[in-house]
XYZ file of C-alpha atoms in Angstrom:
400
model
C 13.165 7.705 28.630
C 14.511 8.362 25.157
C 12.817 10.580 22.529
C 10.585 9.026 19.877
C 12.949 10.023 17.076
C 15.903 8.345 18.794
C 13.910 5.178 19.501
C 12.717 5.024 15.926
C 16.225 5.595 14.610
C 17.654 2.794 16.746
C 14.901 0.377 15.741
C 15.327 1.103 12.021
C 19.127 1.404 12.012
C 20.762 -1.166 9.777
C 17.496 -2.720 8.565
C 18.030 -4.019 5.025
C 15.478 -5.257 2.497
C 14.779 -8.973 2.568
C 15.961 -11.162 -0.332
C 13.961 -11.352 -3.538
C 11.794 -14.178 -4.809
C 9.838 -14.812 -8.003
C 6.039 -15.107 -7.914
C 3.355 -15.566 -10.523
C 1.548 -12.411 -11.547
C -1.629 -13.733 -9.925
C 0.088 -13.618 -6.520
C 1.808 -10.244 -6.997
C -0.821 -7.812 -5.713
C 0.536 -5.886 -2.720
C 4.068 -7.239 -3.114
C 7.052 -4.908 -3.492
C 9.013 -5.128 -6.730
C 12.681 -6.044 -6.364
C 13.478 -5.640 -10.079
C 12.239 -3.396 -12.874
C 9.575 -4.829 -15.167
C 10.097 -4.298 -18.903
C 7.626 -4.963 -21.698
C 8.094 -8.215 -23.622
C 6.125 -6.935 -26.590
C 4.961 -3.744 -28.289
C 1.423 -2.594 -27.551
C -0.398 -2.255 -29.802
C 1.839 -4.447 -31.966
C 0.642 -2.704 -35.165
C -1.538 0.238 -36.155
C -5.078 -0.677 -35.054
C -8.517 0.826 -35.300
C -9.816 2.729 -32.288
C -13.448 2.481 -33.420
C -15.913 0.420 -35.437
C -16.138 1.771 -38.957
C -14.324 1.688 -42.283
C -10.590 1.622 -42.989
C -9.943 3.938 -45.927
C -7.365 6.251 -47.483
C -7.620 9.881 -46.336
C -6.902 10.940 -49.922
C -10.219 9.423 -51.031
C -12.258 11.628 -48.631
C -11.791 14.891 -50.469
C -14.375 15.961 -51.412
C -17.199 14.580 -49.254
C -19.478 12.759 -49.628
C -17.222 10.084 -51.105
C -18.291 6.826 -52.731
C -16.006 3.825 -52.065
C -16.095 0.113 -52.871
C -16.162 -2.483 -50.098
C -13.404 -5.077 -50.594
C -13.577 -7.000 -47.319
C -13.616 -6.766 -43.547
C -11.160 -6.884 -40.629
C -12.535 -8.139 -37.303
C -10.229 -8.001 -34.272
C -7.830 -10.924 -34.438
C -8.390 -11.467 -38.181
C -6.366 -8.946 -40.226
C -7.480 -8.203 -43.782
C -4.934 -9.936 -46.062
C -5.060 -7.519 -48.972
C -4.247 -3.861 -49.625
C -6.649 -0.918 -49.692
C -6.248 0.877 -53.012
C -7.782 4.099 -54.389
C -11.565 4.227 -53.939
C -11.661 1.147 -51.684
C -12.781 0.518 -48.109
C -12.556 -2.321 -45.577
C -15.123 -2.835 -42.844
C -13.115 -2.716 -39.612
C -13.799 -3.207 -35.924
C -12.241 -1.811 -32.736
C -8.822 -3.315 -32.073
C -8.417 -4.776 -35.547
C -5.136 -4.282 -37.428
C -5.261 -1.536 -40.040
C -5.094 -3.008 -43.555
C -2.131 -2.133 -45.727
C -2.812 0.992 -47.748
C -5.418 2.421 -45.314
C -4.415 5.365 -43.150
C -7.637 6.487 -41.451
C -10.905 5.167 -40.036
C -14.310 6.717 -40.599
C -17.022 5.961 -38.062
C -19.742 3.529 -39.043
C -22.423 6.073 -38.124
C -20.932 8.520 -40.657
C -21.287 6.075 -43.530
C -23.989 4.248 -45.472
C -23.529 0.926 -47.244
C -25.712 -0.578 -49.961
C -24.831 -3.328 -52.400
C -21.097 -3.171 -51.677
C -20.942 0.618 -52.149
C -19.915 2.696 -49.140
C -20.909 6.350 -48.986
C -18.821 8.398 -46.545
C -20.680 11.481 -45.399
C -18.172 12.698 -42.793
C -14.559 11.860 -42.046
C -11.273 13.137 -40.649
C -7.733 13.487 -41.855
C -4.942 10.972 -42.021
C -4.578 8.934 -38.792
C -8.058 9.709 -37.478
C -9.307 6.948 -35.112
C -6.069 4.992 -35.576
C -3.962 3.840 -32.629
C -0.363 3.705 -33.850
C 1.904 0.774 -33.030
C 3.614 1.281 -29.663
C 1.114 3.889 -28.473
C 1.040 2.240 -25.027
C 4.581 0.811 -24.775
C 7.300 -0.839 -26.830
C 9.360 -3.970 -26.291
C 12.041 -3.346 -23.678
C 10.459 -0.240 -22.153
C 10.397 -0.270 -18.328
C 6.821 0.060 -17.164
C 7.236 -0.678 -13.441
C 10.243 0.346 -11.359
C 11.721 -1.641 -8.461
C 10.715 -0.451 -5.000
C 7.041 -0.098 -5.857
C 4.211 -1.830 -4.006
C 2.110 -3.405 -6.727
C -1.434 -2.141 -7.139
C -4.315 -3.493 -9.212
C -3.276 -1.131 -12.027
C 0.304 -2.391 -11.847
C -0.831 -5.995 -12.175
C -2.880 -5.015 -15.225
C 0.109 -3.289 -16.827
C 2.469 -6.190 -16.139
C -0.019 -8.605 -17.688
C -0.447 -6.371 -20.749
C 3.349 -6.298 -21.105
C 3.216 -10.118 -21.306
C 5.124 -10.617 -18.039
C 3.832 -13.729 -16.221
C 6.412 -13.726 -13.381
C 7.586 -10.871 -11.169
C 10.612 -10.527 -8.886
C 9.451 -9.214 -5.504
C 10.783 -8.891 -1.970
C 10.130 -11.795 0.329
C 7.323 -11.070 2.772
C 8.607 -10.448 6.323
C 7.763 -13.276 8.723
C 6.653 -11.597 11.947
C 6.182 -13.645 15.105
C 3.509 -12.166 17.405
C 3.364 -13.023 21.094
C 0.879 -11.764 23.673
C 1.774 -12.114 27.356
C -0.056 -12.193 30.667
C -1.984 -14.600 32.897
C -5.019 -12.345 32.561
C -5.220 -12.518 28.771
C -7.683 -14.854 27.011
C -8.589 -15.237 23.357
C -11.897 -13.942 21.957
C -14.612 -16.541 22.474
C -12.835 -18.275 25.391
C -14.301 -18.180 28.912
C -13.428 -14.876 30.596
C -12.614 -15.603 34.213
C -12.410 -13.171 37.115
C -9.845 -10.452 36.454
C -9.261 -11.590 32.870
C -9.402 -9.520 29.701
C -10.050 -10.497 26.097
C -6.953 -10.180 23.944
C -7.255 -7.825 20.984
C -3.578 -6.957 20.604
C -2.325 -10.126 18.955
C -5.110 -10.210 16.389
C -4.774 -6.499 15.669
C -1.014 -6.791 15.180
C -1.475 -9.789 12.886
C -3.945 -7.761 10.834
C -1.496 -4.848 10.619
C 1.368 -7.118 9.593
C -0.733 -8.721 6.874
C -2.022 -5.383 5.603
C 1.537 -4.057 5.385
C 2.687 -7.033 3.325
C 4.064 -9.308 6.053
C 3.267 -12.850 7.148
C 2.068 -13.003 10.775
C 3.180 -16.033 12.793
C 1.034 -16.215 15.912
C 2.822 -17.659 18.967
C -0.222 -17.526 21.236
C -0.230 -16.168 24.775
C 2.685 -16.606 27.187
C 1.791 -16.797 30.894
C 3.582 -14.748 33.533
C 6.233 -17.391 34.059
C 9.897 -16.835 33.079
C 10.471 -20.362 31.793
C 7.265 -20.382 29.751
C 8.049 -16.941 28.353
C 11.542 -18.070 27.352
C 10.036 -21.041 25.515
C 7.635 -18.827 23.602
C 10.424 -16.410 22.673
C 12.543 -19.280 21.368
C 9.679 -20.257 19.065
C 10.328 -17.091 17.056
C 13.570 -18.529 15.667
C 13.624 -18.293 11.883
C 11.343 -15.262 11.764
C 12.469 -11.848 10.624
C 10.982 -10.049 13.621
C 9.335 -10.820 16.958
C 6.656 -8.447 18.243
C 5.457 -8.909 21.806
C 2.657 -7.142 23.591
C 2.436 -6.683 27.342
C 4.967 -7.415 30.062
C 7.125 -4.395 29.232
C 6.282 -2.184 32.216
C 7.727 -2.100 35.746
C 5.452 -4.468 37.672
C 6.662 -7.695 39.287
C 4.816 -9.679 36.619
C 6.166 -7.653 33.684
C 8.819 -10.115 32.561
C 9.940 -8.986 29.112
C 12.914 -6.940 30.342
C 13.996 -9.847 32.520
C 13.691 -12.212 29.555
C 15.950 -9.973 27.457
C 18.668 -10.171 30.103
C 19.074 -13.937 29.648
C 22.037 -15.438 27.740
C 21.615 -15.115 23.978
C 19.347 -12.089 24.296
C 19.924 -8.337 24.340
C 17.971 -5.308 25.504
C 18.770 -2.230 23.435
C 16.480 0.270 25.144
C 13.391 0.479 27.316
C 10.929 3.355 27.793
C 10.191 6.039 25.215
C 9.023 9.578 25.934
C 5.651 9.187 24.265
C 1.995 8.945 25.224
C 0.482 6.441 24.820
C 3.257 3.854 24.686
C 5.983 4.732 27.224
C 6.919 1.124 28.227
C 8.219 0.152 24.776
C 11.401 -1.878 24.409
C 13.717 -3.033 21.654
C 16.199 -5.882 21.717
C 17.105 -9.285 20.297
C 16.479 -12.941 20.970
C 19.294 -14.718 19.193
C 19.317 -13.356 15.648
C 15.706 -12.166 15.778
C 15.005 -8.464 16.479
C 12.392 -7.917 19.188
C 9.942 -5.035 19.401
C 8.214 -5.141 22.767
C 4.967 -3.159 22.746
C 2.919 -2.104 25.782
C -0.117 -4.103 26.851
C -2.756 -1.383 26.718
C -4.508 -1.879 23.367
C -4.331 1.737 22.180
C -0.684 1.967 23.246
C 0.013 -1.217 21.295
C -1.518 0.078 18.089
C -0.089 3.595 18.290
C 3.388 2.138 18.841
C 2.807 -0.291 15.975
C 1.934 2.619 13.720
C 4.953 4.671 14.776
C 7.573 1.893 14.923
C 6.371 -1.413 13.437
C 4.899 -0.095 10.202
C 8.089 1.703 9.058
C 10.113 -1.371 10.035
C 7.945 -3.594 7.842
C 8.283 -1.136 4.963
C 12.078 -1.115 5.181
C 12.196 -4.913 5.207
C 10.311 -4.849 1.893
C 12.533 -2.257 0.246
C 10.202 0.704 0.723
C 11.048 4.025 2.406
C 9.923 3.997 6.048
C 7.263 6.647 5.439
C 4.816 7.409 2.635
C 6.044 11.013 2.493
C 5.956 14.192 4.563
C 3.483 14.130 7.418
C 0.186 15.800 6.467
C -0.998 18.872 8.337
C -4.356 19.990 9.712
C -5.660 22.908 11.745
C -6.934 22.438 15.269
C -10.706 22.529 15.580
C -10.380 23.385 19.287
C -7.560 24.640 21.517
C -5.087 22.287 23.206
C -3.258 22.785 26.491
C 0.526 22.856 26.716
C 2.193 19.441 26.473
C 4.619 17.874 28.947
C 7.948 16.217 28.072
C 6.394 13.210 26.316
C 5.413 13.271 22.648
C 1.662 12.941 22.521
C -0.494 11.106 19.970
C -4.058 12.330 20.409
C -6.976 10.434 18.881
C -8.967 12.911 16.812
C -11.699 13.344 14.232
C -11.258 15.129 10.912
C -13.615 17.383 9.011
C -13.386 19.812 6.100
C -13.529 23.536 6.790
C -15.391 25.885 4.455
C -12.097 26.761 2.747
C -11.373 23.081 2.085
C -8.643 22.718 4.725
C -8.640 19.865 7.250
C -9.774 20.479 10.829
C -8.622 18.014 13.511
C -10.544 17.825 16.772
C -8.980 15.848 19.632
C -11.375 13.579 21.532
C -12.032 14.651 25.142
C -11.077 11.210 26.524
C -7.627 9.852 25.584
C -7.309 6.815 27.870
C -4.967 4.185 26.389
C -7.441 1.386 27.098
C -10.226 2.858 24.937
C -10.239 0.973 21.648
C -13.636 2.426 20.762
C -12.113 5.906 20.598
C -9.257 4.693 18.410
C -11.711 2.926 16.099
C -13.749 6.133 15.797
C -10.709 8.355 15.167
C -9.717 9.590 11.722
C -6.189 10.562 12.714
C -3.661 11.061 15.469
C -2.627 14.616 16.331
C 1.115 14.636 17.021
C 2.111 16.973 19.859
C 5.880 17.367 20.315
C 7.376 17.381 23.814
C 6.906 20.677 25.646
C 4.668 22.048 22.879
C 3.060 25.280 24.093
C -0.670 25.753 24.397
C -2.200 25.920 20.926
C -5.328 27.920 20.073
C -7.932 26.708 17.591
C -6.672 27.123 14.040
C -3.067 26.190 14.886
C -1.483 23.987 12.228
C -0.449 20.571 13.571
C 1.058 17.395 12.206
C -1.320 14.439 11.916
C -1.075 10.729 11.186
C -4.113 9.603 9.133
C -5.696 6.362 10.291
C -7.463 5.466 7.049
C -7.219 1.686 6.654
C -5.264 1.252 9.915
């Protein structure tokens, strides 16, 4: 068995971002930018009013109250064509361009109008309630930097900068193959000794959530020739993820399949729990990540190995940042030589810190426990017994 860090390093070694492609802004959400995005206009393009009111000259507001003459109005999208001179005012609305000569806006509720005469009872100094040109951004300014996964806010900013097309990384095409005579799809008849497959669907959901395109190859039976045919179907994909068949039984055929001509087995077995029978290799030009068959093992390994791989393929760092920490809500026994990933709940202590409580049952077949967990507690190999309150590394499961 090799350590988790070594396995992860070998899986991620040499992974380069996929080529870029151009997409319409309406299809950009969740994609990773491959080029900076610069504004194609200045926003606002001119000084504009921030409120409904009257565009006036600050010099005419001393003293107050001041009596001014209405000379027109400026709705948004219809600038006033003239110039505001001494003792004059223009009715203006939010977002409208400030008329020439005016340098401040007084609020409509601070004024009275009768017969074309405007009485200003209260007002501010020069520039009050005026948004200057370029307040948000100016033409040529970079608003979004390459290497960023686009959020709803990013899409809004790109649209405001008048950018209809964005250069993003191509989405990784990930072939997903479940294996085993005992595996059936949800909704199919479940015969004696069979189990319903959750792994393929869960992996497809993870791939899609992380920005990839899942390519489902179905379920390969425990037959070497059939398995080889399914593996060959992954040609043209950026990655092949298999689940099951990676252990030591006579019907666990993945290692055998990666010994055939045109394939390669890089490593097999990782010192982790759950997830020991994990393998990495190649089928032709396609990297292979072989995950265990137990559903919790599959998903924990996907979180530890597949997620960072998908991020690298899209030009992102493999991790979001330093691993968060929590304090143990209850003591843990000493660990053995395998790195442990314990399903746990999270709660807030009175001082605001996070408390992580490992579930009493950690069987790798229990999807219900994984679904109920808030995080994984990471226990390094040979970690000593830890009393309650010990600070530990966690992997949050929010959205996973």
